[in-house]
PDB file of C-alpha atoms in Angstrom:
ATOM      1  CA  MET A 896     116.059  96.586  85.321  1.00  0.00           C
ATOM      2  CA  HIS A 897     118.524  93.718  85.300  1.00  0.00           C
ATOM      3  CA  LEU A 898     122.262  94.401  85.158  1.00  0.00           C
ATOM      4  CA  ARG A 899     122.493  93.127  81.552  1.00  0.00           C
ATOM      5  CA  GLY A 900     119.777  95.538  80.430  1.00  0.00           C
ATOM      6  CA  PHE A 901     121.534  98.346  82.219  1.00  0.00           C
ATOM      7  CA  GLN A 902     124.850  97.570  80.506  1.00  0.00           C
ATOM      8  CA  MET A 903     123.232  97.325  77.060  1.00  0.00           C
ATOM      9  CA  ALA A 904     121.454 100.640  77.542  1.00  0.00           C
ATOM     10  CA  LEU A 905     124.714 102.346  78.464  1.00  0.00           C
ATOM     11  CA  ARG A 906     126.259 101.090  75.205  1.00  0.00           C
ATOM     12  CA  ALA A 907     123.330 102.305  73.074  1.00  0.00           C
ATOM     13  CA  PRO A 908     124.777 104.574  70.307  1.00  0.00           C
ATOM     14  CA  GLY A 909     123.773 108.067  69.293  1.00  0.00           C
ATOM     15  CA  ALA A 910     121.901 110.998  70.770  1.00  0.00           C
ATOM     16  CA  LEU A 911     118.611 109.179  70.149  1.00  0.00           C
ATOM     17  CA  HIS A 912     119.412 106.816  72.999  1.00  0.00           C
ATOM     18  CA  ALA A 913     120.996 109.322  75.407  1.00  0.00           C
ATOM     19  CA  MET A 914     117.809 109.686  77.394  1.00  0.00           C
ATOM     20  CA  ALA A 915     117.379 105.920  77.586  1.00  0.00           C
ATOM     21  CA  ARG A 916     120.946 105.521  78.840  1.00  0.00           C
ATOM     22  CA  ARG A 917     120.464 108.213  81.489  1.00  0.00           C
ATOM     23  CA  LYS A 918     117.197 106.654  82.594  1.00  0.00           C
ATOM     24  CA  ALA A 919     118.746 103.189  82.811  1.00  0.00           C
ATOM     25  CA  ALA A 920     121.649 104.483  84.874  1.00  0.00           C
ATOM     26  CA  ALA A 921     119.315 106.373  87.185  1.00  0.00           C
ATOM     27  CA  LEU A 922     117.082 103.355  87.701  1.00  0.00           C
ATOM     28  CA  TYR A 923     120.010 101.087  88.461  1.00  0.00           C
ATOM     29  CA  ALA A 924     121.550 103.601  90.876  1.00  0.00           C
ATOM     30  CA  LYS A 925     118.209 104.095  92.556  1.00  0.00           C
ATOM     31  CA  LYS A 926     117.776 100.353  93.013  1.00  0.00           C
ATOM     32  CA  GLU A 927     121.219 100.015  94.586  1.00  0.00           C
ATOM     33  CA  THR A 928     121.117 103.094  96.814  1.00  0.00           C
ATOM     34  CA  ARG A 929     117.484 102.870  97.876  1.00  0.00           C
ATOM     35  CA  ARG A 930     117.437  99.141  98.617  1.00  0.00           C
ATOM     36  CA  CYS A 931     115.647  98.871 101.939  1.00  0.00           C
ATOM     37  CA  ALA A 932     115.724 102.661 102.049  1.00  0.00           C
ATOM     38  CA  HIS A 933     113.150 105.270 102.935  1.00  0.00           C
ATOM     39  CA  ASP A 934     109.496 104.876 101.946  1.00  0.00           C
ATOM     40  CA  ASP A 935     108.609 106.708  98.709  1.00  0.00           C
ATOM     41  CA  ARG A 936     105.813 108.511 100.555  1.00  0.00           C
ATOM     42  CA  SER A 937     108.360 110.607 102.469  1.00  0.00           C
ATOM     43  CA  VAL A 938     107.654 114.295 102.916  1.00  0.00           C
ATOM     44  CA  PRO A 939     109.783 117.441 103.015  1.00  0.00           C
ATOM     45  CA  GLY A 940     111.019 118.763 106.333  1.00  0.00           C
ATOM     46  CA  PRO A 941     107.934 120.074 108.153  1.00  0.00           C
ATOM     47  CA  TRP A 942     109.576 123.272 109.354  1.00  0.00           C
ATOM     48  CA  GLU A 943     110.891 124.662 106.094  1.00  0.00           C
ATOM     49  CA  GLY A 944     109.486 128.153 105.712  1.00  0.00           C
ATOM     50  CA  LYS A 945     107.275 127.757 108.783  1.00  0.00           C
ATOM     51  CA  PRO A 946     107.450 129.677 112.060  1.00  0.00           C
ATOM     52  CA  ARG A 947     108.444 127.755 115.156  1.00  0.00           C
ATOM     53  CA  LYS A 948     107.243 128.401 118.660  1.00  0.00           C
ATOM     54  CA  LEU A 949     109.013 127.230 121.810  1.00  0.00           C
ATOM     55  CA  PRO A 950     106.428 125.244 123.812  1.00  0.00           C
ATOM     56  CA  ILE A 951     108.105 125.540 127.230  1.00  0.00           C
ATOM     57  CA  ALA A 952     111.061 127.286 128.824  1.00  0.00           C
ATOM     58  CA  ARG A 953     111.276 125.363 132.106  1.00  0.00           C
ATOM     59  CA  LEU A 954     110.896 121.724 133.086  1.00  0.00           C
ATOM     60  CA  ASP A 955     108.337 122.394 135.794  1.00  0.00           C
ATOM     61  CA  SER A 956     105.322 120.121 136.260  1.00  0.00           C
ATOM     62  CA  ALA A 957     103.185 122.135 133.838  1.00  0.00           C
ATOM     63  CA  GLY A 958     105.882 122.117 131.171  1.00  0.00           C
ATOM     64  CA  VAL A 959     106.498 118.382 131.438  1.00  0.00           C
ATOM     65  CA  ALA A 960     102.746 117.720 131.339  1.00  0.00           C
ATOM     66  CA  LEU A 961     102.436 119.757 128.139  1.00  0.00           C
ATOM     67  CA  LEU A 962     105.261 117.855 126.442  1.00  0.00           C
ATOM     68  CA  GLU A 963     103.800 114.529 127.532  1.00  0.00           C
ATOM     69  CA  GLN A 964     100.404 115.536 126.176  1.00  0.00           C
ATOM     70  CA  ARG A 965     101.756 116.611 122.801  1.00  0.00           C
ATOM     71  CA  LEU A 966     103.794 113.453 122.421  1.00  0.00           C
ATOM     72  CA  ALA A 967     100.714 111.374 123.249  1.00  0.00           C
ATOM     73  CA  GLU A 968      98.614 113.305 120.736  1.00  0.00           C
ATOM     74  CA  ALA A 969     101.215 112.738 118.019  1.00  0.00           C
ATOM     75  CA  THR A 970     101.313 109.016 118.807  1.00  0.00           C
ATOM     76  CA  ALA A 971      97.509 108.829 118.654  1.00  0.00           C
ATOM     77  CA  ARG A 972      97.560 110.284 115.138  1.00  0.00           C
ATOM     78  CA  GLY A 973      99.525 107.270 113.951  1.00  0.00           C
ATOM     79  CA  VAL A 974     102.820 106.920 112.153  1.00  0.00           C
ATOM     80  CA  PRO A 975     103.247 109.682 109.544  1.00  0.00           C
ATOM     81  CA  ALA A 976     104.394 108.784 106.047  1.00  0.00           C
ATOM     82  CA  HIS A 977     107.886 110.120 106.538  1.00  0.00           C
ATOM     83  CA  MET A 978     108.395 107.788 109.540  1.00  0.00           C
ATOM     84  CA  ARG A 979     107.533 104.582 107.651  1.00  0.00           C
ATOM     85  CA  PHE A 980     110.563 102.532 106.723  1.00  0.00           C
ATOM     86  CA  ALA A 981     111.369  99.250 105.008  1.00  0.00           C
ATOM     87  CA  TYR A 982     113.749  96.615 106.353  1.00  0.00           C
ATOM     88  CA  PRO A 983     115.714  93.851 104.583  1.00  0.00           C
ATOM     89  CA  ARG A 984     114.017  90.666 103.501  1.00  0.00           C
ATOM     90  CA  ALA A 985     115.667  87.379 104.371  1.00  0.00           C
ATOM     91  CA  SER A 986     116.941  87.009 100.789  1.00  0.00           C
ATOM     92  CA  GLU A 987     118.803  90.324 101.089  1.00  0.00           C
ATOM     93  CA  VAL A 988     120.761  89.439 104.205  1.00  0.00           C
ATOM     94  CA  GLY A 989     124.304  88.153 103.817  1.00  0.00           C
ATOM     95  CA  PRO A 990     125.363  84.656 104.929  1.00  0.00           C
ATOM     96  CA  GLY A 991     127.601  86.095 107.642  1.00  0.00           C
ATOM     97  CA  GLU A 992     124.711  87.707 109.499  1.00  0.00           C
ATOM     98  CA  SER A 993     123.110  86.351 112.655  1.00  0.00           C
ATOM     99  CA  GLU A 994     120.322  83.769 112.448  1.00  0.00           C
ATOM    100  CA  ALA A 995     117.694  86.383 113.278  1.00  0.00           C
ATOM    101  CA  ARG A 996     118.894  88.693 110.516  1.00  0.00           C
ATOM    102  CA  GLN A 997     119.055  85.801 108.044  1.00  0.00           C
ATOM    103  CA  GLN A 998     115.361  85.351 108.789  1.00  0.00           C
ATOM    104  CA  GLY A 999     114.760  88.989 107.863  1.00  0.00           C
ATOM    105  CA  VAL A1000     114.309  90.186 111.454  1.00  0.00           C
ATOM    106  CA  PRO A1001     116.118  93.460 112.234  1.00  0.00           C
ATOM    107  CA  GLY A1002     117.910  93.847 115.529  1.00  0.00           C
ATOM    108  CA  GLU A1003     116.285  96.029 118.171  1.00  0.00           C
ATOM    109  CA  ALA A1004     117.901  99.038 119.830  1.00  0.00           C
ATOM    110  CA  ALA A1005     116.721 102.062 121.795  1.00  0.00           C
ATOM    111  CA  VAL A1006     117.944 105.596 122.439  1.00  0.00           C
ATOM    112  CA  LEU A1007     116.949 108.108 125.083  1.00  0.00           C
ATOM    113  CA  LEU A1008     116.312 111.742 124.224  1.00  0.00           C
ATOM    114  CA  LEU A1009     116.806 113.065 127.722  1.00  0.00           C
ATOM    115  CA  LEU A1010     115.421 116.415 128.822  1.00  0.00           C
ATOM    116  CA  CYS A1011     117.098 118.056 131.780  1.00  0.00           C
ATOM    117  CA  SER A1012     117.153 121.363 133.607  1.00  0.00           C
ATOM    118  CA  VAL A1013     120.412 123.315 133.298  1.00  0.00           C
ATOM    119  CA  GLY A1014     120.493 126.634 135.097  1.00  0.00           C
ATOM    120  CA  GLY A1015     116.711 126.554 135.303  1.00  0.00           C
ATOM    121  CA  ARG A1016     116.284 126.194 131.528  1.00  0.00           C
ATOM    122  CA  ALA A1017     114.755 123.199 129.764  1.00  0.00           C
ATOM    123  CA  SER A1018     117.603 121.531 127.885  1.00  0.00           C
ATOM    124  CA  ILE A1019     118.468 118.359 125.970  1.00  0.00           C
ATOM    125  CA  LEU A1020     121.352 116.152 127.082  1.00  0.00           C
ATOM    126  CA  PHE A1021     123.766 114.746 124.494  1.00  0.00           C
ATOM    127  CA  GLU A1022     126.926 112.698 124.383  1.00  0.00           C
ATOM    128  CA  GLU A1023     130.070 113.315 122.402  1.00  0.00           C
ATOM    129  CA  ARG A1024     131.319 109.825 121.707  1.00  0.00           C
ATOM    130  CA  ASN A1025     134.821 108.671 122.520  1.00  0.00           C
ATOM    131  CA  ARG A1026     137.133 109.478 119.620  1.00  0.00           C
ATOM    132  CA  ARG A1027     138.811 106.064 119.802  1.00  0.00           C
ATOM    133  CA  LEU A1028     135.658 104.091 119.040  1.00  0.00           C
ATOM    134  CA  ALA A1029     135.619 102.073 115.834  1.00  0.00           C
ATOM    135  CA  ALA A1030     132.155 103.297 114.822  1.00  0.00           C
ATOM    136  CA  HIS A1031     130.712 106.820 115.030  1.00  0.00           C
ATOM    137  CA  SER A1032     133.744 108.071 116.935  1.00  0.00           C
ATOM    138  CA  GLY A1033     133.586 111.676 118.078  1.00  0.00           C
ATOM    139  CA  GLU A1034     129.967 112.139 117.015  1.00  0.00           C
ATOM    140  CA  ALA A1035     127.162 113.811 118.958  1.00  0.00           C
ATOM    141  CA  CYS A1036     124.370 111.426 119.868  1.00  0.00           C
ATOM    142  CA  PHE A1037     121.804 110.319 122.427  1.00  0.00           C
ATOM    143  CA  ALA A1038     122.561 107.571 124.914  1.00  0.00           C
ATOM    144  CA  GLY A1039     121.429 104.214 123.596  1.00  0.00           C
ATOM    145  CA  GLY A1040     122.306 100.777 122.336  1.00  0.00           C
ATOM    146  CA  LYS A1041     121.089  97.300 121.460  1.00  0.00           C
ATOM    147  CA  ALA A1042     118.465  95.542 123.534  1.00  0.00           C
ATOM    148  CA  ASP A1043     119.581  92.826 125.945  1.00  0.00           C
ATOM    149  CA  ASP A1044     117.578  89.707 126.777  1.00  0.00           C
ATOM    150  CA  ALA A1045     117.432  90.921 130.385  1.00  0.00           C
ATOM    151  CA  ASP A1046     115.695  94.181 129.441  1.00  0.00           C
ATOM    152  CA  THR A1047     112.015  94.128 130.357  1.00  0.00           C
ATOM    153  CA  SER A1048     111.136  96.546 127.555  1.00  0.00           C
ATOM    154  CA  LEU A1049     112.755  98.750 124.936  1.00  0.00           C
ATOM    155  CA  ALA A1050     112.174 101.736 127.225  1.00  0.00           C
ATOM    156  CA  ALA A1051     114.186  99.833 129.830  1.00  0.00           C
ATOM    157  CA  THR A1052     116.930  99.380 127.227  1.00  0.00           C
ATOM    158  CA  ALA A1053     117.078 103.134 126.661  1.00  0.00           C
ATOM    159  CA  VAL A1054     117.245 103.895 130.382  1.00  0.00           C
ATOM    160  CA  ARG A1055     119.840 101.181 131.048  1.00  0.00           C
ATOM    161  CA  GLU A1056     122.103 102.518 128.317  1.00  0.00           C
ATOM    162  CA  ALA A1057     121.757 106.084 129.635  1.00  0.00           C
ATOM    163  CA  VAL A1058     122.650 104.923 133.148  1.00  0.00           C
ATOM    164  CA  GLU A1059     125.693 103.044 131.858  1.00  0.00           C
ATOM    165  CA  GLU A1060     126.938 105.802 129.550  1.00  0.00           C
ATOM    166  CA  LEU A1061     126.068 108.978 131.476  1.00  0.00           C
ATOM    167  CA  GLY A1062     126.365 107.817 135.061  1.00  0.00           C
ATOM    168  CA  ILE A1063     122.857 108.933 136.017  1.00  0.00           C
ATOM    169  CA  ALA A1064     120.458 107.059 138.304  1.00  0.00           C
ATOM    170  CA  ALA A1065     117.623 105.103 136.717  1.00  0.00           C
ATOM    171  CA  ALA A1066     115.292 106.308 139.483  1.00  0.00           C
ATOM    172  CA  ASP A1067     115.851 109.889 138.304  1.00  0.00           C
ATOM    173  CA  VAL A1068     114.544 109.205 134.786  1.00  0.00           C
ATOM    174  CA  ARG A1069     110.872 109.444 133.900  1.00  0.00           C
ATOM    175  CA  ILE A1070     109.775 108.318 130.424  1.00  0.00           C
ATOM    176  CA  ILE A1071     107.136 110.687 129.026  1.00  0.00           C
ATOM    177  CA  GLY A1072     106.723 109.333 125.516  1.00  0.00           C
ATOM    178  CA  GLY A1073     108.335 107.873 122.452  1.00  0.00           C
ATOM    179  CA  LEU A1074     108.679 108.183 118.701  1.00  0.00           C
ATOM    180  CA  PRO A1075     108.167 105.581 115.960  1.00  0.00           C
ATOM    181  CA  PRO A1076     111.202 103.365 115.351  1.00  0.00           C
ATOM    182  CA  VAL A1077     113.758 104.418 112.768  1.00  0.00           C
ATOM    183  CA  PRO A1078     116.352 102.264 110.990  1.00  0.00           C
ATOM    184  CA  GLY A1079     120.091 102.312 111.399  1.00  0.00           C
ATOM    185  CA  LYS A1080     122.082 103.235 108.336  1.00  0.00           C
ATOM    186  CA  ASP A1081     122.042  99.719 106.872  1.00  0.00           C
ATOM    187  CA  HIS A1082     118.365  99.193 107.813  1.00  0.00           C
ATOM    188  CA  ARG A1083     119.251  96.044 109.762  1.00  0.00           C
ATOM    189  CA  LEU A1084     118.764  97.650 113.146  1.00  0.00           C
ATOM    190  CA  ARG A1085     115.462  99.135 114.297  1.00  0.00           C
ATOM    191  CA  VAL A1086     116.079 102.021 116.699  1.00  0.00           C
ATOM    192  CA  HIS A1087     113.296 102.953 119.136  1.00  0.00           C
ATOM    193  CA  PRO A1088     113.556 106.546 120.441  1.00  0.00           C
ATOM    194  CA  PHE A1089     112.159 107.354 123.886  1.00  0.00           C
ATOM    195  CA  VAL A1090     111.795 110.723 125.554  1.00  0.00           C
ATOM    196  CA  GLY A1091     112.672 111.058 129.217  1.00  0.00           C
ATOM    197  CA  VAL A1092     112.986 113.753 131.857  1.00  0.00           C
ATOM    198  CA  LEU A1093     115.890 113.798 134.287  1.00  0.00           C
ATOM    199  CA  ALA A1094     114.926 114.909 137.793  1.00  0.00           C
ATOM    200  CA  GLY A1095     116.534 117.927 139.461  1.00  0.00           C
ATOM    201  CA  GLU A1096     119.187 120.290 138.155  1.00  0.00           C
ATOM    202  CA  THR A1097     121.919 118.907 135.906  1.00  0.00           C
ATOM    203  CA  ASP A1098     125.501 119.999 135.382  1.00  0.00           C
ATOM    204  CA  PRO A1099     126.650 117.937 132.383  1.00  0.00           C
ATOM    205  CA  GLY A1100     130.291 118.567 133.213  1.00  0.00           C
ATOM    206  CA  THR A1101     129.992 116.731 136.533  1.00  0.00           C
ATOM    207  CA  LEU A1102     128.358 113.570 135.178  1.00  0.00           C
ATOM    208  CA  ARG A1103     130.503 110.473 135.633  1.00  0.00           C
ATOM    209  CA  VAL A1104     130.332 109.290 132.039  1.00  0.00           C
ATOM    210  CA  SER A1105     131.685 105.969 130.823  1.00  0.00           C
ATOM    211  CA  ARG A1106     135.025 107.004 129.318  1.00  0.00           C
ATOM    212  CA  ASN A1107     135.167 103.850 127.228  1.00  0.00           C
ATOM    213  CA  GLU A1108     132.232 105.121 125.186  1.00  0.00           C
ATOM    214  CA  VAL A1109     131.730 108.796 125.981  1.00  0.00           C
ATOM    215  CA  HIS A1110     134.200 111.667 125.640  1.00  0.00           C
ATOM    216  CA  ARG A1111     131.874 114.088 127.428  1.00  0.00           C
ATOM    217  CA  ALA A1112     128.256 114.958 128.114  1.00  0.00           C
ATOM    218  CA  PHE A1113     126.854 118.316 127.086  1.00  0.00           C
ATOM    219  CA  ALA A1114     123.447 119.995 127.030  1.00  0.00           C
ATOM    220  CA  LEU A1115     121.857 122.617 124.811  1.00  0.00           C
ATOM    221  CA  PRO A1116     118.779 124.667 125.781  1.00  0.00           C
ATOM    222  CA  LEU A1117     115.531 123.612 124.142  1.00  0.00           C
ATOM    223  CA  GLU A1118     115.096 127.141 122.821  1.00  0.00           C
ATOM    224  CA  TYR A1119     118.409 126.805 120.955  1.00  0.00           C
ATOM    225  CA  PHE A1120     116.812 124.392 118.492  1.00  0.00           C
ATOM    226  CA  PHE A1121     113.978 126.801 117.696  1.00  0.00           C
ATOM    227  CA  ASP A1122     116.395 129.360 116.258  1.00  0.00           C
ATOM    228  CA  PRO A1123     116.927 128.700 112.515  1.00  0.00           C
ATOM    229  CA  ALA A1124     120.338 130.379 112.738  1.00  0.00           C
ATOM    230  CA  ASN A1125     121.600 127.309 114.631  1.00  0.00           C
ATOM    231  CA  SER A1126     120.942 124.799 111.857  1.00  0.00           C
ATOM    232  CA  THR A1127     121.272 124.101 108.157  1.00  0.00           C
ATOM    233  CA  MET A1128     118.775 122.046 106.158  1.00  0.00           C
ATOM    234  CA  VAL A1129     120.123 118.971 104.353  1.00  0.00           C
ATOM    235  CA  ARG A1130     118.704 115.862 102.707  1.00  0.00           C
ATOM    236  CA  PHE A1131     118.368 112.814 104.969  1.00  0.00           C
ATOM    237  CA  ARG A1132     120.084 109.838 103.343  1.00  0.00           C
ATOM    238  CA  GLN A1133     118.485 108.985  99.964  1.00  0.00           C
ATOM    239  CA  SER A1134     114.987 110.116 100.974  1.00  0.00           C
ATOM    240  CA  ARG A1135     113.078 113.268 100.063  1.00  0.00           C
ATOM    241  CA  ILE A1136     113.146 114.285 103.727  1.00  0.00           C
ATOM    242  CA  ARG A1137     115.040 117.462 104.540  1.00  0.00           C
ATOM    243  CA  ILE A1138     116.194 117.807 108.139  1.00  0.00           C
ATOM    244  CA  PRO A1139     118.439 120.223 110.007  1.00  0.00           C
ATOM    245  CA  VAL A1140     122.068 119.688 110.849  1.00  0.00           C
ATOM    246  CA  TYR A1141     122.443 121.479 114.178  1.00  0.00           C
ATOM    247  CA  ARG A1142     125.482 123.358 115.395  1.00  0.00           C
ATOM    248  CA  THR A1143     126.615 122.728 118.965  1.00  0.00           C
ATOM    249  CA  ASP A1144     128.793 124.356 121.586  1.00  0.00           C
ATOM    250  CA  LYS A1145     131.876 123.245 119.620  1.00  0.00           C
ATOM    251  CA  PRO A1146     132.532 124.598 116.095  1.00  0.00           C
ATOM    252  CA  SER A1147     133.819 121.200 114.942  1.00  0.00           C
ATOM    253  CA  LEU A1148     130.858 119.210 116.318  1.00  0.00           C
ATOM    254  CA  THR A1149     127.412 119.008 114.725  1.00  0.00           C
ATOM    255  CA  ILE A1150     124.253 117.014 115.398  1.00  0.00           C
ATOM    256  CA  TRP A1151     123.462 115.199 112.169  1.00  0.00           C
ATOM    257  CA  GLY A1152     122.211 111.956 110.654  1.00  0.00           C
ATOM    258  CA  LEU A1153     119.917 109.710 112.665  1.00  0.00           C
ATOM    259  CA  THR A1154     120.333 111.772 115.848  1.00  0.00           C
ATOM    260  CA  ALA A1155     119.255 114.924 114.000  1.00  0.00           C
ATOM    261  CA  PHE A1156     116.334 113.052 112.410  1.00  0.00           C
ATOM    262  CA  ILE A1157     115.066 111.906 115.829  1.00  0.00           C
ATOM    263  CA  LEU A1158     115.620 115.344 117.367  1.00  0.00           C
ATOM    264  CA  HIS A1159     113.849 117.051 114.466  1.00  0.00           C
ATOM    265  CA  GLU A1160     110.839 114.746 114.772  1.00  0.00           C
ATOM    266  CA  PHE A1161     110.662 115.315 118.525  1.00  0.00           C
ATOM    267  CA  LEU A1162     110.769 119.096 118.108  1.00  0.00           C
ATOM    268  CA  GLN A1163     108.076 118.932 115.436  1.00  0.00           C
ATOM    269  CA  ARG A1164     105.789 116.951 117.731  1.00  0.00           C
ATOM    270  CA  ILE A1165     106.125 119.220 120.753  1.00  0.00           C
ATOM    271  CA  SER A1166     106.050 122.528 118.868  1.00  0.00           C
ATOM    272  CA  ALA A1167     102.379 122.322 117.914  1.00  0.00           C
ATOM    273  CA  ALA A1168      99.385 120.017 118.195  1.00  0.00           C
ATOM    274  CA  ALA A1169      98.657 120.264 114.450  1.00  0.00           C
ATOM    275  CA  PRO A1170      98.876 117.077 112.314  1.00  0.00           C
ATOM    276  CA  PRO A1171     102.107 116.531 110.345  1.00  0.00           C
ATOM    277  CA  LEU A1172     102.344 117.402 106.662  1.00  0.00           C
ATOM    278  CA  SER A1173     100.721 115.123 104.135  1.00  0.00           C
ATOM    279  CA  SER A1174     102.691 113.058 101.659  1.00  0.00           C
ATOM    280  CA  GLU A1175     104.182 114.412  98.443  1.00  0.00           C
ATOM    281  CA  LYS A1176     102.152 113.762  95.344  1.00  0.00           C
TER     282      LYS A1176
END
């Protein structure tokens, strides 16, 4: 519906046209809020009302092999409907954007969901971002950032960013799989999640993080995320997806948004070898 039609419908008199006015407003709002948004074939959160089973407790060779296998099996099944996204066309990109974005090409970035052993327990390593940052300050996230021309691959981007932000050694990181790319909030950045394992025991409090970007590093046991008491289900952006918002070790800090979406998808893939849910009808 064009803007003029929308305005005329809103001015339509009488109860007879109330439904038409509501429909016009809804269609216009949907067009504006869902532009380049989530695919209409999205599905509800796959864990709602379903039991969850922790696949491993330790990051020994057998546990890592199982996770790697389940990630590979999920990749072989293809991209599920709820992981299919649209990106801006060239005509929808503003004149102030870079040449690549004006051509309708989203920027590329990568994040690293890093598994580590803390006190002998399989855990996931997170960052709490520096509170003085202009964007996403004080939020919980995975290490990551935009790809550089010098990066040999997007997996290399993820590892490089983790090394820079967390102070770990690249040689200690082993990539065991990845997830389909997901868009940044404005859908002009395509984020590629990778899953890695950090060698040895980790004490997050001793990591020499980059203070310019990271306030602190912290880890939560893998089993923590399989307890429904540690999360609340919410809607992801304007889609029909429902994902958890996870509590952390700080009452004021939660894992939400894109980080929670990636984490949720990872946990779904390793928790069982069954195919993901089908699309809504």
